[in-house]
Amino acid sequence: MIQRIQTVYLALVLIFSFVGLISTIGEWTVADTVVAHFSNFTFGAEGQFKALDSTSGPWCLGVLLILVMFLSTMSIMLFRKRMRQLRLTIISTIFLVGYVAAYAVFAYYYQLILDLHALTDYTEGVISPTFHLKFISVFPVLSIILNCLAIQGIRKDEALVRSLDRIR
């Protein structure tokens, strides 16, 4: 099982998804001061933006990462059933693409909310916050690449097994 390279790729996807799940994936700053942070389950604001603090944040991002972790684990366990492993890896890749798209939508949405709050705040000198990606936010893109590499490896294994069946 572990000697197959796609198992290593899928294990890395599992690790990247777990680390991304428990980390902050973005933050907004004003003059080097963090005013809001963004994780897979919550959006939290601080300081003058405290009124925007939300406990019902982008929970669908966390759910997508949990599904990716589950599918990656199942794909690793199904190393003898290559076609099922292939399907699960493809579904996991689709979920990761959806995660990246949802991440972009939520970041844009929260940026608009913070900009609107900064414009409607009547205190002098309020500057609109700027969004900064965390390094962790690269992990889903790396996971997509690793899933594609795993799909190639699974297809090669399946082709090898079929060619050996033809020889017999």
PDB file of C-alpha atoms in Angstrom:
ATOM      1  CA  MET A   1       0.000   0.000   0.000  1.00  0.00           C
ATOM      2  CA  ILE A   2       2.592   2.612   1.041  1.00  0.00           C
ATOM      3  CA  GLN A   3       4.979   1.693  -1.750  1.00  0.00           C
ATOM      4  CA  ARG A   4       2.535   3.089  -4.276  1.00  0.00           C
ATOM      5  CA  ILE A   5       3.241   6.754  -4.956  1.00  0.00           C
ATOM      6  CA  GLN A   6      -0.449   7.684  -5.138  1.00  0.00           C
ATOM      7  CA  THR A   7      -0.824   6.603  -1.518  1.00  0.00           C
ATOM      8  CA  VAL A   8       1.821   9.152  -0.568  1.00  0.00           C
ATOM      9  CA  TYR A   9       0.011  11.810  -2.607  1.00  0.00           C
ATOM     10  CA  LEU A  10      -3.304  10.995  -0.943  1.00  0.00           C
ATOM     11  CA  ALA A  11      -1.688  11.009   2.518  1.00  0.00           C
ATOM     12  CA  LEU A  12      -0.277  14.476   1.794  1.00  0.00           C
ATOM     13  CA  VAL A  13      -3.742  15.650   0.735  1.00  0.00           C
ATOM     14  CA  LEU A  14      -5.078  14.318   4.027  1.00  0.00           C
ATOM     15  CA  ILE A  15      -2.380  16.133   6.016  1.00  0.00           C
ATOM     16  CA  PHE A  16      -2.803  19.397   4.085  1.00  0.00           C
ATOM     17  CA  SER A  17      -6.584  19.267   4.577  1.00  0.00           C
ATOM     18  CA  PHE A  18      -6.234  18.695   8.318  1.00  0.00           C
ATOM     19  CA  VAL A  19      -3.735  21.532   8.748  1.00  0.00           C
ATOM     20  CA  GLY A  20      -5.935  23.829   6.658  1.00  0.00           C
ATOM     21  CA  LEU A  21      -8.976  22.858   8.704  1.00  0.00           C
ATOM     22  CA  ILE A  22      -7.504  23.955  12.024  1.00  0.00           C
ATOM     23  CA  SER A  23      -5.725  27.110  10.819  1.00  0.00           C
ATOM     24  CA  THR A  24      -6.634  30.692  10.044  1.00  0.00           C
ATOM     25  CA  ILE A  25      -6.762  31.063   6.274  1.00  0.00           C
ATOM     26  CA  GLY A  26      -6.892  34.819   5.872  1.00  0.00           C
ATOM     27  CA  GLU A  27      -6.907  38.106   7.718  1.00  0.00           C
ATOM     28  CA  TRP A  28      -7.726  41.740   7.179  1.00  0.00           C
ATOM     29  CA  THR A  29      -5.373  44.417   8.432  1.00  0.00           C
ATOM     30  CA  VAL A  30      -5.416  48.170   8.845  1.00  0.00           C
ATOM     31  CA  ALA A  31      -1.989  49.740   9.376  1.00  0.00           C
ATOM     32  CA  ASP A  32      -0.382  46.414  10.387  1.00  0.00           C
ATOM     33  CA  THR A  33      -3.116  45.705  12.930  1.00  0.00           C
ATOM     34  CA  VAL A  34      -5.321  42.655  12.400  1.00  0.00           C
ATOM     35  CA  VAL A  35      -8.961  43.744  12.445  1.00  0.00           C
ATOM     36  CA  ALA A  36     -10.587  40.517  11.217  1.00  0.00           C
ATOM     37  CA  HIS A  37      -9.629  36.909  10.705  1.00  0.00           C
ATOM     38  CA  PHE A  38     -11.124  34.206   8.577  1.00  0.00           C
ATOM     39  CA  SER A  39     -11.013  30.466   9.218  1.00  0.00           C
ATOM     40  CA  ASN A  40     -12.914  27.524   7.792  1.00  0.00           C
ATOM     41  CA  PHE A  41     -15.732  27.789  10.317  1.00  0.00           C
ATOM     42  CA  THR A  42     -15.696  31.375  11.589  1.00  0.00           C
ATOM     43  CA  PHE A  43     -15.251  34.982  10.652  1.00  0.00           C
ATOM     44  CA  GLY A  44     -14.103  37.118  13.559  1.00  0.00           C
ATOM     45  CA  ALA A  45     -13.712  40.875  13.712  1.00  0.00           C
ATOM     46  CA  GLU A  46     -11.880  42.949  16.282  1.00  0.00           C
ATOM     47  CA  GLY A  47     -11.544  46.585  17.253  1.00  0.00           C
ATOM     48  CA  GLN A  48     -13.772  49.039  15.414  1.00  0.00           C
ATOM     49  CA  PHE A  49     -15.210  46.177  13.327  1.00  0.00           C
ATOM     50  CA  LYS A  50     -16.304  44.156  16.387  1.00  0.00           C
ATOM     51  CA  ALA A  51     -19.949  44.647  15.424  1.00  0.00           C
ATOM     52  CA  LEU A  52     -19.330  42.455  12.375  1.00  0.00           C
ATOM     53  CA  ASP A  53     -18.141  39.489  14.437  1.00  0.00           C
ATOM     54  CA  SER A  54     -20.027  36.450  13.203  1.00  0.00           C
ATOM     55  CA  THR A  55     -20.360  33.006  14.696  1.00  0.00           C
ATOM     56  CA  SER A  56     -22.267  31.678  11.701  1.00  0.00           C
ATOM     57  CA  GLY A  57     -19.293  32.163   9.377  1.00  0.00           C
ATOM     58  CA  PRO A  58     -18.289  30.154   6.350  1.00  0.00           C
ATOM     59  CA  TRP A  59     -18.944  26.703   7.815  1.00  0.00           C
ATOM     60  CA  CYS A  60     -19.307  25.137   4.357  1.00  0.00           C
ATOM     61  CA  LEU A  61     -15.535  25.543   3.874  1.00  0.00           C
ATOM     62  CA  GLY A  62     -14.892  23.370   6.899  1.00  0.00           C
ATOM     63  CA  VAL A  63     -17.453  20.812   5.773  1.00  0.00           C
ATOM     64  CA  LEU A  64     -15.800  20.580   2.346  1.00  0.00           C
ATOM     65  CA  LEU A  65     -12.397  19.990   3.931  1.00  0.00           C
ATOM     66  CA  ILE A  66     -13.833  17.320   6.233  1.00  0.00           C
ATOM     67  CA  LEU A  67     -15.350  15.597   3.189  1.00  0.00           C
ATOM     68  CA  VAL A  68     -11.997  15.777   1.390  1.00  0.00           C
ATOM     69  CA  MET A  69     -10.282  14.266   4.429  1.00  0.00           C
ATOM     70  CA  PHE A  70     -12.854  11.455   4.551  1.00  0.00           C
ATOM     71  CA  LEU A  71     -12.563  10.740   0.817  1.00  0.00           C
ATOM     72  CA  SER A  72      -8.762  10.760   0.960  1.00  0.00           C
ATOM     73  CA  THR A  73      -8.804   8.308   3.852  1.00  0.00           C
ATOM     74  CA  MET A  74     -11.215   6.045   2.002  1.00  0.00           C
ATOM     75  CA  SER A  75      -9.070   6.252  -1.139  1.00  0.00           C
ATOM     76  CA  ILE A  76      -6.004   5.197   0.821  1.00  0.00           C
ATOM     77  CA  MET A  77      -7.893   2.243   2.310  1.00  0.00           C
ATOM     78  CA  LEU A  78      -9.244   1.104  -1.061  1.00  0.00           C
ATOM     79  CA  PHE A  79      -5.816   0.490  -2.591  1.00  0.00           C
ATOM     80  CA  ARG A  80      -6.897  -2.880  -4.036  1.00  0.00           C
ATOM     81  CA  LYS A  81     -10.021  -1.486  -5.697  1.00  0.00           C
ATOM     82  CA  ARG A  82      -8.404   0.944  -8.088  1.00  0.00           C
ATOM     83  CA  MET A  83     -11.533   2.062  -9.933  1.00  0.00           C
ATOM     84  CA  ARG A  84     -13.304   3.010  -6.692  1.00  0.00           C
ATOM     85  CA  GLN A  85     -10.129   4.710  -5.540  1.00  0.00           C
ATOM     86  CA  LEU A  86     -10.054   6.637  -8.811  1.00  0.00           C
ATOM     87  CA  ARG A  87     -13.681   7.764  -8.452  1.00  0.00           C
ATOM     88  CA  LEU A  88     -13.216   8.880  -4.858  1.00  0.00           C
ATOM     89  CA  THR A  89     -10.089  10.832  -5.780  1.00  0.00           C
ATOM     90  CA  ILE A  90     -11.915  12.562  -8.633  1.00  0.00           C
ATOM     91  CA  ILE A  91     -14.791  13.490  -6.301  1.00  0.00           C
ATOM     92  CA  SER A  92     -12.266  14.768  -3.760  1.00  0.00           C
ATOM     93  CA  THR A  93     -10.690  16.926  -6.455  1.00  0.00           C
ATOM     94  CA  ILE A  94     -14.089  18.361  -7.367  1.00  0.00           C
ATOM     95  CA  PHE A  95     -14.705  19.202  -3.697  1.00  0.00           C
ATOM     96  CA  LEU A  96     -11.308  20.912  -3.509  1.00  0.00           C
ATOM     97  CA  VAL A  97     -12.066  23.008  -6.593  1.00  0.00           C
ATOM     98  CA  GLY A  98     -15.383  23.939  -4.965  1.00  0.00           C
ATOM     99  CA  TYR A  99     -13.499  24.823  -1.779  1.00  0.00           C
ATOM    100  CA  VAL A 100     -11.164  27.176  -3.638  1.00  0.00           C
ATOM    101  CA  ALA A 101     -14.109  28.832  -5.387  1.00  0.00           C
ATOM    102  CA  ALA A 102     -16.068  29.180  -2.133  1.00  0.00           C
ATOM    103  CA  TYR A 103     -12.974  30.557  -0.396  1.00  0.00           C
ATOM    104  CA  ALA A 104     -12.665  33.262  -3.049  1.00  0.00           C
ATOM    105  CA  VAL A 105     -16.373  34.114  -2.798  1.00  0.00           C
ATOM    106  CA  PHE A 106     -16.307  34.344   1.009  1.00  0.00           C
ATOM    107  CA  ALA A 107     -13.129  36.441   1.011  1.00  0.00           C
ATOM    108  CA  TYR A 108     -14.687  38.830  -1.511  1.00  0.00           C
ATOM    109  CA  TYR A 109     -17.961  38.951   0.432  1.00  0.00           C
ATOM    110  CA  TYR A 110     -16.271  39.721   3.744  1.00  0.00           C
ATOM    111  CA  GLN A 111     -14.080  42.325   2.046  1.00  0.00           C
ATOM    112  CA  LEU A 112     -17.231  44.059   0.790  1.00  0.00           C
ATOM    113  CA  ILE A 113     -18.794  43.911   4.263  1.00  0.00           C
ATOM    114  CA  LEU A 114     -15.685  45.403   5.879  1.00  0.00           C
ATOM    115  CA  ASP A 115     -15.419  48.104   3.202  1.00  0.00           C
ATOM    116  CA  LEU A 116     -19.069  49.016   3.686  1.00  0.00           C
ATOM    117  CA  HIS A 117     -18.615  49.191   7.456  1.00  0.00           C
ATOM    118  CA  ALA A 118     -15.509  51.363   7.050  1.00  0.00           C
ATOM    119  CA  LEU A 119     -17.410  53.748   4.764  1.00  0.00           C
ATOM    120  CA  THR A 120     -20.428  54.023   7.045  1.00  0.00           C
ATOM    121  CA  ASP A 121     -18.365  54.440  10.228  1.00  0.00           C
ATOM    122  CA  TYR A 122     -18.551  58.100  11.159  1.00  0.00           C
ATOM    123  CA  THR A 123     -15.235  58.309  12.976  1.00  0.00           C
ATOM    124  CA  GLU A 124     -12.482  60.247  11.305  1.00  0.00           C
ATOM    125  CA  GLY A 125      -9.556  58.466   9.716  1.00  0.00           C
ATOM    126  CA  VAL A 126     -11.094  55.032   9.162  1.00  0.00           C
ATOM    127  CA  ILE A 127      -9.179  53.196   6.468  1.00  0.00           C
ATOM    128  CA  SER A 128     -10.599  50.270   4.567  1.00  0.00           C
ATOM    129  CA  PRO A 129      -8.926  46.997   5.629  1.00  0.00           C
ATOM    130  CA  THR A 130      -6.848  44.976   3.185  1.00  0.00           C
ATOM    131  CA  PHE A 131      -7.056  41.207   2.853  1.00  0.00           C
ATOM    132  CA  HIS A 132      -3.953  39.063   3.300  1.00  0.00           C
ATOM    133  CA  LEU A 133      -3.810  35.411   2.397  1.00  0.00           C
ATOM    134  CA  LYS A 134      -2.175  33.105   4.878  1.00  0.00           C
ATOM    135  CA  PHE A 135       0.335  30.543   3.641  1.00  0.00           C
ATOM    136  CA  ILE A 136      -2.140  27.819   4.637  1.00  0.00           C
ATOM    137  CA  SER A 137      -4.528  28.958   1.899  1.00  0.00           C
ATOM    138  CA  VAL A 138      -2.130  27.503  -0.691  1.00  0.00           C
ATOM    139  CA  PHE A 139      -2.697  23.977   0.669  1.00  0.00           C
ATOM    140  CA  PRO A 140      -6.001  23.324  -1.190  1.00  0.00           C
ATOM    141  CA  VAL A 141      -4.341  24.223  -4.499  1.00  0.00           C
ATOM    142  CA  LEU A 142      -1.436  21.910  -3.670  1.00  0.00           C
ATOM    143  CA  SER A 143      -3.982  19.235  -2.756  1.00  0.00           C
ATOM    144  CA  ILE A 144      -5.645  19.587  -6.154  1.00  0.00           C
ATOM    145  CA  ILE A 145      -2.268  19.064  -7.834  1.00  0.00           C
ATOM    146  CA  LEU A 146      -1.498  16.071  -5.600  1.00  0.00           C
ATOM    147  CA  ASN A 147      -4.911  14.561  -6.337  1.00  0.00           C
ATOM    148  CA  CYS A 148      -4.253  14.915 -10.072  1.00  0.00           C
ATOM    149  CA  LEU A 149      -0.913  13.160  -9.627  1.00  0.00           C
ATOM    150  CA  ALA A 150      -2.644  10.413  -7.627  1.00  0.00           C
ATOM    151  CA  ILE A 151      -5.225   9.996 -10.389  1.00  0.00           C
ATOM    152  CA  GLN A 152      -2.417   9.526 -12.910  1.00  0.00           C
ATOM    153  CA  GLY A 153      -0.757   6.940 -10.666  1.00  0.00           C
ATOM    154  CA  ILE A 154      -4.005   5.026 -10.170  1.00  0.00           C
ATOM    155  CA  ARG A 155      -4.613   4.988 -13.922  1.00  0.00           C
ATOM    156  CA  LYS A 156      -1.089   3.697 -14.549  1.00  0.00           C
ATOM    157  CA  ASP A 157      -1.592   0.921 -11.998  1.00  0.00           C
ATOM    158  CA  GLU A 158      -4.899  -0.041 -13.566  1.00  0.00           C
ATOM    159  CA  ALA A 159      -3.335  -0.093 -17.039  1.00  0.00           C
ATOM    160  CA  LEU A 160      -0.487  -2.266 -15.743  1.00  0.00           C
ATOM    161  CA  VAL A 161      -2.880  -4.755 -14.130  1.00  0.00           C
ATOM    162  CA  ARG A 162      -4.995  -4.951 -17.274  1.00  0.00           C
ATOM    163  CA  SER A 163      -1.940  -5.520 -19.460  1.00  0.00           C
ATOM    164  CA  LEU A 164      -0.772  -8.306 -17.159  1.00  0.00           C
ATOM    165  CA  ASP A 165      -4.242  -9.888 -17.329  1.00  0.00           C
ATOM    166  CA  ARG A 166      -4.024  -9.846 -21.137  1.00  0.00           C
ATOM    167  CA  ILE A 167      -0.672 -11.638 -21.117  1.00  0.00           C
ATOM    168  CA  ARG A 168      -2.051 -14.555 -19.068  1.00  0.00           C
TER     169      ARG A 168
END
